[in-house]
PDB file of C-alpha atoms in Angstrom:
ATOM      1  CA  UNK M1378     -13.784  17.986   0.739  1.00 54.00           C
ATOM      2  CA  UNK M1379     -11.656  20.084   3.372  1.00 61.00           C
ATOM      3  CA  UNK M1380     -11.146  17.961   7.018  1.00 66.00           C
ATOM      4  CA  UNK M1381     -10.703  18.813   9.994  1.00 68.00           C
ATOM      5  CA  UNK M1382      -7.418  18.453  12.066  1.00 63.00           C
ATOM      6  CA  UNK M1383      -8.577  17.334  14.778  1.00 60.00           C
ATOM      7  CA  UNK M1384      -9.559  13.857  12.837  1.00 61.00           C
ATOM      8  CA  UNK M1385      -6.841  12.993  11.536  1.00 62.00           C
ATOM      9  CA  UNK M1386      -4.706  14.560  14.863  1.00 58.00           C
ATOM     10  CA  UNK M1387      -3.717  10.584  15.403  1.00 58.00           C
ATOM     11  CA  UNK M1388      -3.437   9.135  12.326  1.00 58.00           C
ATOM     12  CA  UNK M1389      -1.503  11.486  10.539  1.00 60.00           C
ATOM     13  CA  UNK M1390      -0.179  12.540  13.496  1.00 58.00           C
ATOM     14  CA  UNK M1391      -0.514  16.757  13.099  1.00 61.00           C
ATOM     15  CA  UNK M1392      -0.094  18.958  16.117  1.00 60.00           C
ATOM     16  CA  UNK M1393      -3.916  20.141  17.105  1.00 60.00           C
ATOM     17  CA  UNK M1394      -2.587  23.158  17.822  1.00 55.00           C
ATOM     18  CA  UNK M1395      -1.292  23.328  13.757  1.00 62.00           C
ATOM     19  CA  UNK M1396      -4.780  25.035  12.518  1.00 65.00           C
ATOM     20  CA  UNK M1397      -8.209  23.909  11.884  1.00 62.00           C
ATOM     21  CA  UNK M1398      -7.861  22.265   9.022  1.00 61.00           C
ATOM     22  CA  UNK M1399      -6.196  19.031   7.743  1.00 63.00           C
ATOM     23  CA  UNK M1400      -4.492  18.046   4.320  1.00 62.00           C
ATOM     24  CA  UNK M1401      -6.817  17.801   1.323  1.00 62.00           C
ATOM     25  CA  UNK M1402      -5.951  13.884  -0.669  1.00 62.00           C
ATOM     26  CA  UNK M1403      -5.800  12.934  -4.101  1.00 59.00           C
ATOM     27  CA  UNK M1404      -8.793  10.884  -5.145  1.00 53.00           C
ATOM     28  CA  UNK M1405      -6.819   9.739  -8.241  1.00 48.00           C
ATOM     29  CA  UNK M1406      -5.081   7.329  -6.081  1.00 50.00           C
ATOM     30  CA  UNK M1407      -5.684   4.993  -2.842  1.00 52.00           C
ATOM     31  CA  UNK M1408      -9.457   5.797  -2.119  1.00 50.00           C
ATOM     32  CA  UNK M1409      -8.686   2.623   0.562  1.00 52.00           C
ATOM     33  CA  UNK M1410      -8.740   3.584   4.371  1.00 55.00           C
ATOM     34  CA  UNK M1411      -5.231   3.324   5.048  1.00 72.00           C
ATOM     35  CA  UNK M1412      -2.846   6.952   3.150  1.00 77.00           C
ATOM     36  CA  UNK M1413      -1.257   8.828   3.987  1.00 80.00           C
ATOM     37  CA  UNK M1414      -0.349  12.174   2.138  1.00 83.00           C
ATOM     38  CA  UNK M1415       3.011  11.942   0.694  1.00 87.00           C
ATOM     39  CA  UNK M1416       3.925  15.945   2.345  1.00 86.00           C
ATOM     40  CA  UNK M1417       3.547  14.310   5.746  1.00 83.00           C
ATOM     41  CA  UNK M1418       5.636  11.284   4.837  1.00 87.00           C
ATOM     42  CA  UNK M1419       8.613  13.768   4.153  1.00 88.00           C
ATOM     43  CA  UNK M1420       7.991  15.707   6.809  1.00 84.00           C
ATOM     44  CA  UNK M1421       6.525  13.790  10.476  1.00 81.00           C
ATOM     45  CA  UNK M1422       8.057  10.760   9.556  1.00 85.00           C
ATOM     46  CA  UNK M1423      11.695  11.513   7.280  1.00 88.00           C
ATOM     47  CA  UNK M1424      12.595  14.621   9.220  1.00 87.00           C
ATOM     48  CA  UNK M1425      13.569  16.187   5.158  1.00 88.00           C
ATOM     49  CA  UNK M1426      11.728  18.960   5.576  1.00 84.00           C
ATOM     50  CA  UNK M1427       9.875  21.954   8.445  1.00 83.00           C
ATOM     51  CA  UNK M1428       7.110  23.465   6.267  1.00 84.00           C
ATOM     52  CA  UNK M1429       5.105  23.439   4.189  1.00 81.00           C
ATOM     53  CA  UNK M1430       6.965  25.509   1.977  1.00 88.00           C
ATOM     54  CA  UNK M1431      10.395  23.924   1.997  1.00 90.00           C
ATOM     55  CA  UNK M1432       8.656  20.473   1.263  1.00 89.00           C
ATOM     56  CA  UNK M1433       6.456  22.205  -2.041  1.00 89.00           C
ATOM     57  CA  UNK M1434      10.312  23.310  -3.279  1.00 92.00           C
ATOM     58  CA  UNK M1435      11.679  18.909  -2.243  1.00 91.00           C
ATOM     59  CA  UNK M1436       8.504  18.655  -4.882  1.00 91.00           C
ATOM     60  CA  UNK M1437       9.488  20.695  -7.471  1.00 91.00           C
ATOM     61  CA  UNK M1438      12.880  19.399  -7.439  1.00 91.00           C
ATOM     62  CA  UNK M1439      11.559  16.159  -8.580  1.00 89.00           C
ATOM     63  CA  UNK M1440      14.149  14.514  -5.534  1.00 91.00           C
ATOM     64  CA  UNK M1441      11.309  12.337  -4.681  1.00 92.00           C
ATOM     65  CA  UNK M1442      10.149   9.045  -6.981  1.00 92.00           C
ATOM     66  CA  UNK M1443       6.459   6.857  -5.350  1.00 91.00           C
ATOM     67  CA  UNK M1444       6.291   2.978  -7.217  1.00 88.00           C
ATOM     68  CA  UNK M1445       9.323   3.841  -9.772  1.00 86.00           C
ATOM     69  CA  UNK M1446       7.410   6.924 -11.330  1.00 89.00           C
ATOM     70  CA  UNK M1447       8.864  10.834  -9.936  1.00 91.00           C
ATOM     71  CA  UNK M1448       6.318  12.144  -7.384  1.00 89.00           C
ATOM     72  CA  UNK M1449       5.161  16.335  -8.347  1.00 89.00           C
ATOM     73  CA  UNK M1450       1.972  16.655  -6.031  1.00 88.00           C
ATOM     74  CA  UNK M1451       2.409  17.020  -2.501  1.00 87.00           C
ATOM     75  CA  UNK M1452      -0.498  15.317  -1.533  1.00 83.00           C
ATOM     76  CA  UNK M1453      -0.443  12.136  -3.498  1.00 86.00           C
ATOM     77  CA  UNK M1454      -1.914   9.232  -1.230  1.00 84.00           C
ATOM     78  CA  UNK M1455       0.356   6.887   0.137  1.00 86.00           C
ATOM     79  CA  UNK M1456      -0.619   3.554   1.270  1.00 84.00           C
ATOM     80  CA  UNK M1457       0.394  -0.059   2.061  1.00 86.00           C
ATOM     81  CA  UNK M1458       2.627  -1.394   0.147  1.00 87.00           C
ATOM     82  CA  UNK M1459       3.446   1.650  -2.397  1.00 90.00           C
ATOM     83  CA  UNK M1460       7.592   2.221  -2.230  1.00 91.00           C
ATOM     84  CA  UNK M1461       8.901   5.928  -1.836  1.00 92.00           C
ATOM     85  CA  UNK M1462      12.736   6.253  -2.933  1.00 92.00           C
ATOM     86  CA  UNK M1463      15.182   9.538  -2.801  1.00 92.00           C
ATOM     87  CA  UNK M1464      17.400   8.109  -6.089  1.00 90.00           C
ATOM     88  CA  UNK M1465      20.277  11.495  -5.498  1.00 89.00           C
ATOM     89  CA  UNK M1466      21.093   9.207  -1.886  1.00 89.00           C
ATOM     90  CA  UNK M1467      20.256   6.152  -3.088  1.00 90.00           C
ATOM     91  CA  UNK M1468      17.172   5.249  -1.026  1.00 91.00           C
ATOM     92  CA  UNK M1469      14.173   3.370  -0.925  1.00 91.00           C
ATOM     93  CA  UNK M1470      11.386   2.544   1.333  1.00 91.00           C
ATOM     94  CA  UNK M1471       8.267   0.583   1.937  1.00 90.00           C
ATOM     95  CA  UNK M1472       5.274   1.190   3.374  1.00 88.00           C
ATOM     96  CA  UNK M1473       4.219  -1.518   5.695  1.00 87.00           C
ATOM     97  CA  UNK M1474       1.648  -1.788   8.800  1.00 84.00           C
ATOM     98  CA  UNK M1475       3.082  -2.327  11.935  1.00 80.00           C
ATOM     99  CA  UNK M1476       0.968  -4.800  14.584  1.00 77.00           C
ATOM    100  CA  UNK M1477      -1.109  -1.987  15.779  1.00 76.00           C
ATOM    101  CA  UNK M1478      -2.121  -1.446  11.894  1.00 75.00           C
ATOM    102  CA  UNK M1479      -0.551   1.854  11.809  1.00 78.00           C
ATOM    103  CA  UNK M1480       1.614   3.130   8.947  1.00 80.00           C
ATOM    104  CA  UNK M1481       5.391   2.697   8.822  1.00 83.00           C
ATOM    105  CA  UNK M1482       8.655   2.725   7.038  1.00 87.00           C
ATOM    106  CA  UNK M1483      11.058  -0.191   6.707  1.00 88.00           C
ATOM    107  CA  UNK M1484      14.376   0.427   4.487  1.00 90.00           C
ATOM    108  CA  UNK M1485      14.512  -1.445   1.266  1.00 89.00           C
ATOM    109  CA  UNK M1486      16.864  -2.358  -1.267  1.00 88.00           C
ATOM    110  CA  UNK M1487      16.696  -0.914  -4.749  1.00 86.00           C
ATOM    111  CA  UNK M1488      16.228  -4.590  -6.109  1.00 87.00           C
ATOM    112  CA  UNK M1489      12.960  -5.278  -3.666  1.00 87.00           C
ATOM    113  CA  UNK M1490      11.907  -1.212  -4.968  1.00 87.00           C
ATOM    114  CA  UNK M1491      11.440  -2.519  -8.029  1.00 89.00           C
ATOM    115  CA  UNK M1492       8.581  -4.917  -7.300  1.00 88.00           C
ATOM    116  CA  UNK M1493       5.342  -4.241  -6.013  1.00 89.00           C
ATOM    117  CA  UNK M1494       2.379  -5.924  -4.772  1.00 89.00           C
ATOM    118  CA  UNK M1495      -1.295  -5.056  -5.317  1.00 89.00           C
ATOM    119  CA  UNK M1496      -4.699  -7.050  -4.888  1.00 90.00           C
ATOM    120  CA  UNK M1497      -7.412  -7.435  -7.902  1.00 89.00           C
ATOM    121  CA  UNK M1498     -10.498  -5.874  -6.709  1.00 89.00           C
ATOM    122  CA  UNK M1499     -12.302  -6.235 -10.804  1.00 88.00           C
ATOM    123  CA  UNK M1500     -11.818  -7.617 -13.814  1.00 87.00           C
ATOM    124  CA  UNK M1501     -12.259  -5.351 -16.339  1.00 86.00           C
ATOM    125  CA  UNK M1502     -13.696  -6.025 -20.019  1.00 83.00           C
ATOM    126  CA  UNK M1503     -13.373  -3.235 -22.419  1.00 81.00           C
ATOM    127  CA  UNK M1504     -15.296  -2.660 -25.132  1.00 83.00           C
ATOM    128  CA  UNK M1505     -12.258  -4.572 -27.560  1.00 82.00           C
ATOM    129  CA  UNK M1506     -12.791  -7.797 -25.446  1.00 79.00           C
ATOM    130  CA  UNK M1507      -9.649  -7.077 -23.690  1.00 81.00           C
ATOM    131  CA  UNK M1508      -9.453  -8.417 -19.989  1.00 82.00           C
ATOM    132  CA  UNK M1509      -7.961  -5.921 -17.915  1.00 86.00           C
ATOM    133  CA  UNK M1510      -7.074  -6.444 -13.938  1.00 86.00           C
ATOM    134  CA  UNK M1511      -8.336  -3.311 -11.499  1.00 88.00           C
ATOM    135  CA  UNK M1512      -6.113  -3.132  -9.114  1.00 88.00           C
ATOM    136  CA  UNK M1513      -6.394  -1.364  -4.914  1.00 86.00           C
ATOM    137  CA  UNK M1514      -4.329   1.228  -6.188  1.00 83.00           C
ATOM    138  CA  UNK M1515      -6.330   2.018  -9.333  1.00 82.00           C
ATOM    139  CA  UNK M1516      -3.720   0.265 -11.830  1.00 84.00           C
ATOM    140  CA  UNK M1517      -5.091  -1.471 -14.415  1.00 86.00           C
ATOM    141  CA  UNK M1518      -3.168  -4.098 -15.734  1.00 86.00           C
ATOM    142  CA  UNK M1519      -3.257  -6.763 -18.671  1.00 81.00           C
ATOM    143  CA  UNK M1520      -4.999  -9.635 -18.499  1.00 74.00           C
ATOM    144  CA  UNK M1521      -3.067 -12.461 -19.006  1.00 69.00           C
ATOM    145  CA  UNK M1522      -2.991 -14.775 -16.593  1.00 65.00           C
ATOM    146  CA  UNK M1523      -6.185 -17.098 -16.240  1.00 66.00           C
ATOM    147  CA  UNK M1524      -5.774 -18.289 -13.142  1.00 78.00           C
ATOM    148  CA  UNK M1525      -6.042 -15.066 -11.018  1.00 83.00           C
ATOM    149  CA  UNK M1526      -8.990 -14.161  -9.663  1.00 86.00           C
ATOM    150  CA  UNK M1527     -10.994 -11.319  -7.804  1.00 88.00           C
ATOM    151  CA  UNK M1528      -9.116 -11.691  -3.977  1.00 88.00           C
ATOM    152  CA  UNK M1529      -5.829 -12.689  -5.150  1.00 89.00           C
ATOM    153  CA  UNK M1530      -2.571  -9.986  -5.132  1.00 90.00           C
ATOM    154  CA  UNK M1531       0.035 -10.027  -8.004  1.00 89.00           C
ATOM    155  CA  UNK M1532       3.911  -9.100  -8.417  1.00 89.00           C
ATOM    156  CA  UNK M1533       4.268  -6.281 -10.767  1.00 88.00           C
ATOM    157  CA  UNK M1534       7.436  -4.483 -12.240  1.00 89.00           C
ATOM    158  CA  UNK M1535       6.816  -1.067 -11.455  1.00 86.00           C
ATOM    159  CA  UNK M1536       8.839   0.151 -14.586  1.00 84.00           C
ATOM    160  CA  UNK M1537       6.269  -2.099 -17.440  1.00 84.00           C
ATOM    161  CA  UNK M1538       3.906  -3.199 -15.337  1.00 84.00           C
ATOM    162  CA  UNK M1539       4.074  -6.425 -15.651  1.00 86.00           C
ATOM    163  CA  UNK M1540       3.169  -9.463 -13.907  1.00 86.00           C
ATOM    164  CA  UNK M1541       5.651 -12.061 -12.322  1.00 87.00           C
ATOM    165  CA  UNK M1542       4.072 -13.646 -10.130  1.00 86.00           C
ATOM    166  CA  UNK M1543       0.431 -14.677  -9.431  1.00 88.00           C
ATOM    167  CA  UNK M1544      -0.339 -14.964  -5.479  1.00 89.00           C
ATOM    168  CA  UNK M1545      -3.270 -17.638  -5.398  1.00 88.00           C
ATOM    169  CA  UNK M1546      -5.421 -16.779  -1.741  1.00 88.00           C
ATOM    170  CA  UNK M1547      -5.653 -20.415  -1.231  1.00 88.00           C
ATOM    171  CA  UNK M1548      -4.743 -22.613   2.007  1.00 89.00           C
ATOM    172  CA  UNK M1549      -1.086 -21.809   3.044  1.00 88.00           C
ATOM    173  CA  UNK M1550       0.037 -18.434   1.543  1.00 89.00           C
ATOM    174  CA  UNK M1551       1.277 -15.162   3.483  1.00 90.00           C
ATOM    175  CA  UNK M1552      -1.636 -12.769   4.001  1.00 90.00           C
ATOM    176  CA  UNK M1553      -1.906  -9.662   5.906  1.00 90.00           C
ATOM    177  CA  UNK M1554      -5.539  -8.060   7.221  1.00 89.00           C
ATOM    178  CA  UNK M1555      -5.554  -4.557   5.848  1.00 87.00           C
ATOM    179  CA  UNK M1556      -9.286  -4.376   7.833  1.00 85.00           C
ATOM    180  CA  UNK M1557     -10.915  -4.818  10.985  1.00 82.00           C
ATOM    181  CA  UNK M1558      -9.953  -5.655  14.585  1.00 84.00           C
ATOM    182  CA  UNK M1559      -6.469  -7.273  14.356  1.00 86.00           C
ATOM    183  CA  UNK M1560      -5.065  -5.107  11.757  1.00 86.00           C
ATOM    184  CA  UNK M1561      -1.427  -4.625  10.807  1.00 85.00           C
ATOM    185  CA  UNK M1562      -0.880  -8.615  11.536  1.00 87.00           C
ATOM    186  CA  UNK M1563       0.325 -11.466   8.965  1.00 88.00           C
ATOM    187  CA  UNK M1564      -0.657 -15.081   9.013  1.00 89.00           C
ATOM    188  CA  UNK M1565      -1.524 -18.316   7.007  1.00 91.00           C
ATOM    189  CA  UNK M1566      -4.400 -18.786   5.524  1.00 90.00           C
ATOM    190  CA  UNK M1567      -5.566 -22.640   7.282  1.00 91.00           C
ATOM    191  CA  UNK M1568      -8.787 -22.388   5.380  1.00 90.00           C
ATOM    192  CA  UNK M1569     -10.795 -20.997   2.054  1.00 90.00           C
ATOM    193  CA  UNK M1570     -14.855 -20.654   2.626  1.00 88.00           C
ATOM    194  CA  UNK M1571     -15.583 -19.710  -1.121  1.00 83.00           C
ATOM    195  CA  UNK M1572     -19.599 -19.325  -0.578  1.00 81.00           C
ATOM    196  CA  UNK M1573     -19.428 -17.288   3.172  1.00 82.00           C
ATOM    197  CA  UNK M1574     -16.099 -14.966   1.211  1.00 86.00           C
ATOM    198  CA  UNK M1575     -14.722 -15.937   4.676  1.00 90.00           C
ATOM    199  CA  UNK M1576     -10.935 -16.858   5.425  1.00 92.00           C
ATOM    200  CA  UNK M1577      -9.873 -17.873   8.530  1.00 93.00           C
ATOM    201  CA  UNK M1578      -5.917 -17.277   8.562  1.00 92.00           C
ATOM    202  CA  UNK M1579      -3.242 -18.640  11.572  1.00 90.00           C
ATOM    203  CA  UNK M1580      -1.011 -15.158  12.833  1.00 88.00           C
ATOM    204  CA  UNK M1581       2.531 -15.698  13.855  1.00 83.00           C
ATOM    205  CA  UNK M1582       1.710 -15.239  17.343  1.00 83.00           C
ATOM    206  CA  UNK M1583      -0.965 -18.030  17.008  1.00 86.00           C
ATOM    207  CA  UNK M1584      -4.412 -16.461  17.684  1.00 89.00           C
ATOM    208  CA  UNK M1585      -6.771 -17.451  14.906  1.00 91.00           C
ATOM    209  CA  UNK M1586      -9.132 -15.313  13.757  1.00 90.00           C
ATOM    210  CA  UNK M1587     -11.745 -15.310  11.056  1.00 91.00           C
ATOM    211  CA  UNK M1588     -11.728 -12.125   8.480  1.00 90.00           C
ATOM    212  CA  UNK M1589     -13.714 -11.516   4.770  1.00 90.00           C
ATOM    213  CA  UNK M1590     -11.412 -11.192   1.706  1.00 89.00           C
ATOM    214  CA  UNK M1591     -11.960  -8.109   1.332  1.00 88.00           C
ATOM    215  CA  UNK M1592     -10.356  -7.351   4.660  1.00 89.00           C
ATOM    216  CA  UNK M1593      -6.606  -9.127   3.620  1.00 90.00           C
ATOM    217  CA  UNK M1594      -4.290  -8.894   1.300  1.00 90.00           C
ATOM    218  CA  UNK M1595      -1.909 -12.149  -0.060  1.00 91.00           C
ATOM    219  CA  UNK M1596       2.283 -11.491   0.357  1.00 89.00           C
ATOM    220  CA  UNK M1597       3.391 -14.051  -0.001  1.00 86.00           C
ATOM    221  CA  UNK M1598       3.323 -17.865  -0.532  1.00 84.00           C
ATOM    222  CA  UNK M1599       3.326 -20.870   0.828  1.00 78.00           C
ATOM    223  CA  UNK M1600       7.300 -20.905   0.717  1.00 67.00           C
ATOM    224  CA  UNK M1601       8.307 -17.042   1.167  1.00 75.00           C
ATOM    225  CA  UNK M1602       7.267 -14.175   1.407  1.00 77.00           C
ATOM    226  CA  UNK M1603       7.867 -11.074  -1.446  1.00 76.00           C
ATOM    227  CA  UNK M1604       8.414  -8.925   0.482  1.00 78.00           C
ATOM    228  CA  UNK M1605      11.222  -7.921   3.245  1.00 74.00           C
ATOM    229  CA  UNK M1606      10.064  -8.825   6.556  1.00 68.00           C
ATOM    230  CA  UNK M1607      13.169  -9.463   8.162  1.00 59.00           C
ATOM    231  CA  UNK M1608      13.034  -6.034  10.033  1.00 55.00           C
ATOM    232  CA  UNK M1609       9.219  -5.913  10.805  1.00 55.00           C
ATOM    233  CA  UNK M1610       9.348  -7.869  12.548  1.00 51.00           C
TER     234      UNK M1610
END
């Protein structure tokens, strides 16, 4: 199904008079509401191409990697905490939310580009009895941590899909609001109500917010965040 350009004008930074239709996203990645085609990121954010034909040529030459894998499709959707790497010039970026809730690119080191944070949205059991985590970017990861539940976050190594750490949705941990009125704000979890599936958050600006577990994502424990926030705030 095609989308009209006037609908996505602000979200995708499109020109109003550039045509009738907008870009079409792949449905196999990042089915959340916060996503954007990678061709828009290359053209509008990084300024590496002026026309869509130039963008297609960049992807044909395998010059862009997403989450450690070469990307060949310019319509692949990019969402929060995805990593974009340009191997020829050794530059990596992480997609994160600004304080206004818009997707932005932040430069990161090559070592940090090898890990990714994912949120557990379901636990799947195969016919053989093997348990898998289903993440927010539709990945199936082997279930080897009995203490991880739906709503927690996991730190993945992108090359091997190995779970390095589990970030619990518990009191004192850092989280970011990914849906609703206060989207883009980062804060600490002050209370977790499992019966109502509600989380109370104190943001870094001192604002007290109550959100559902589906509207937040844990990005760090009580000691440190697992992504660099130095250039974000």
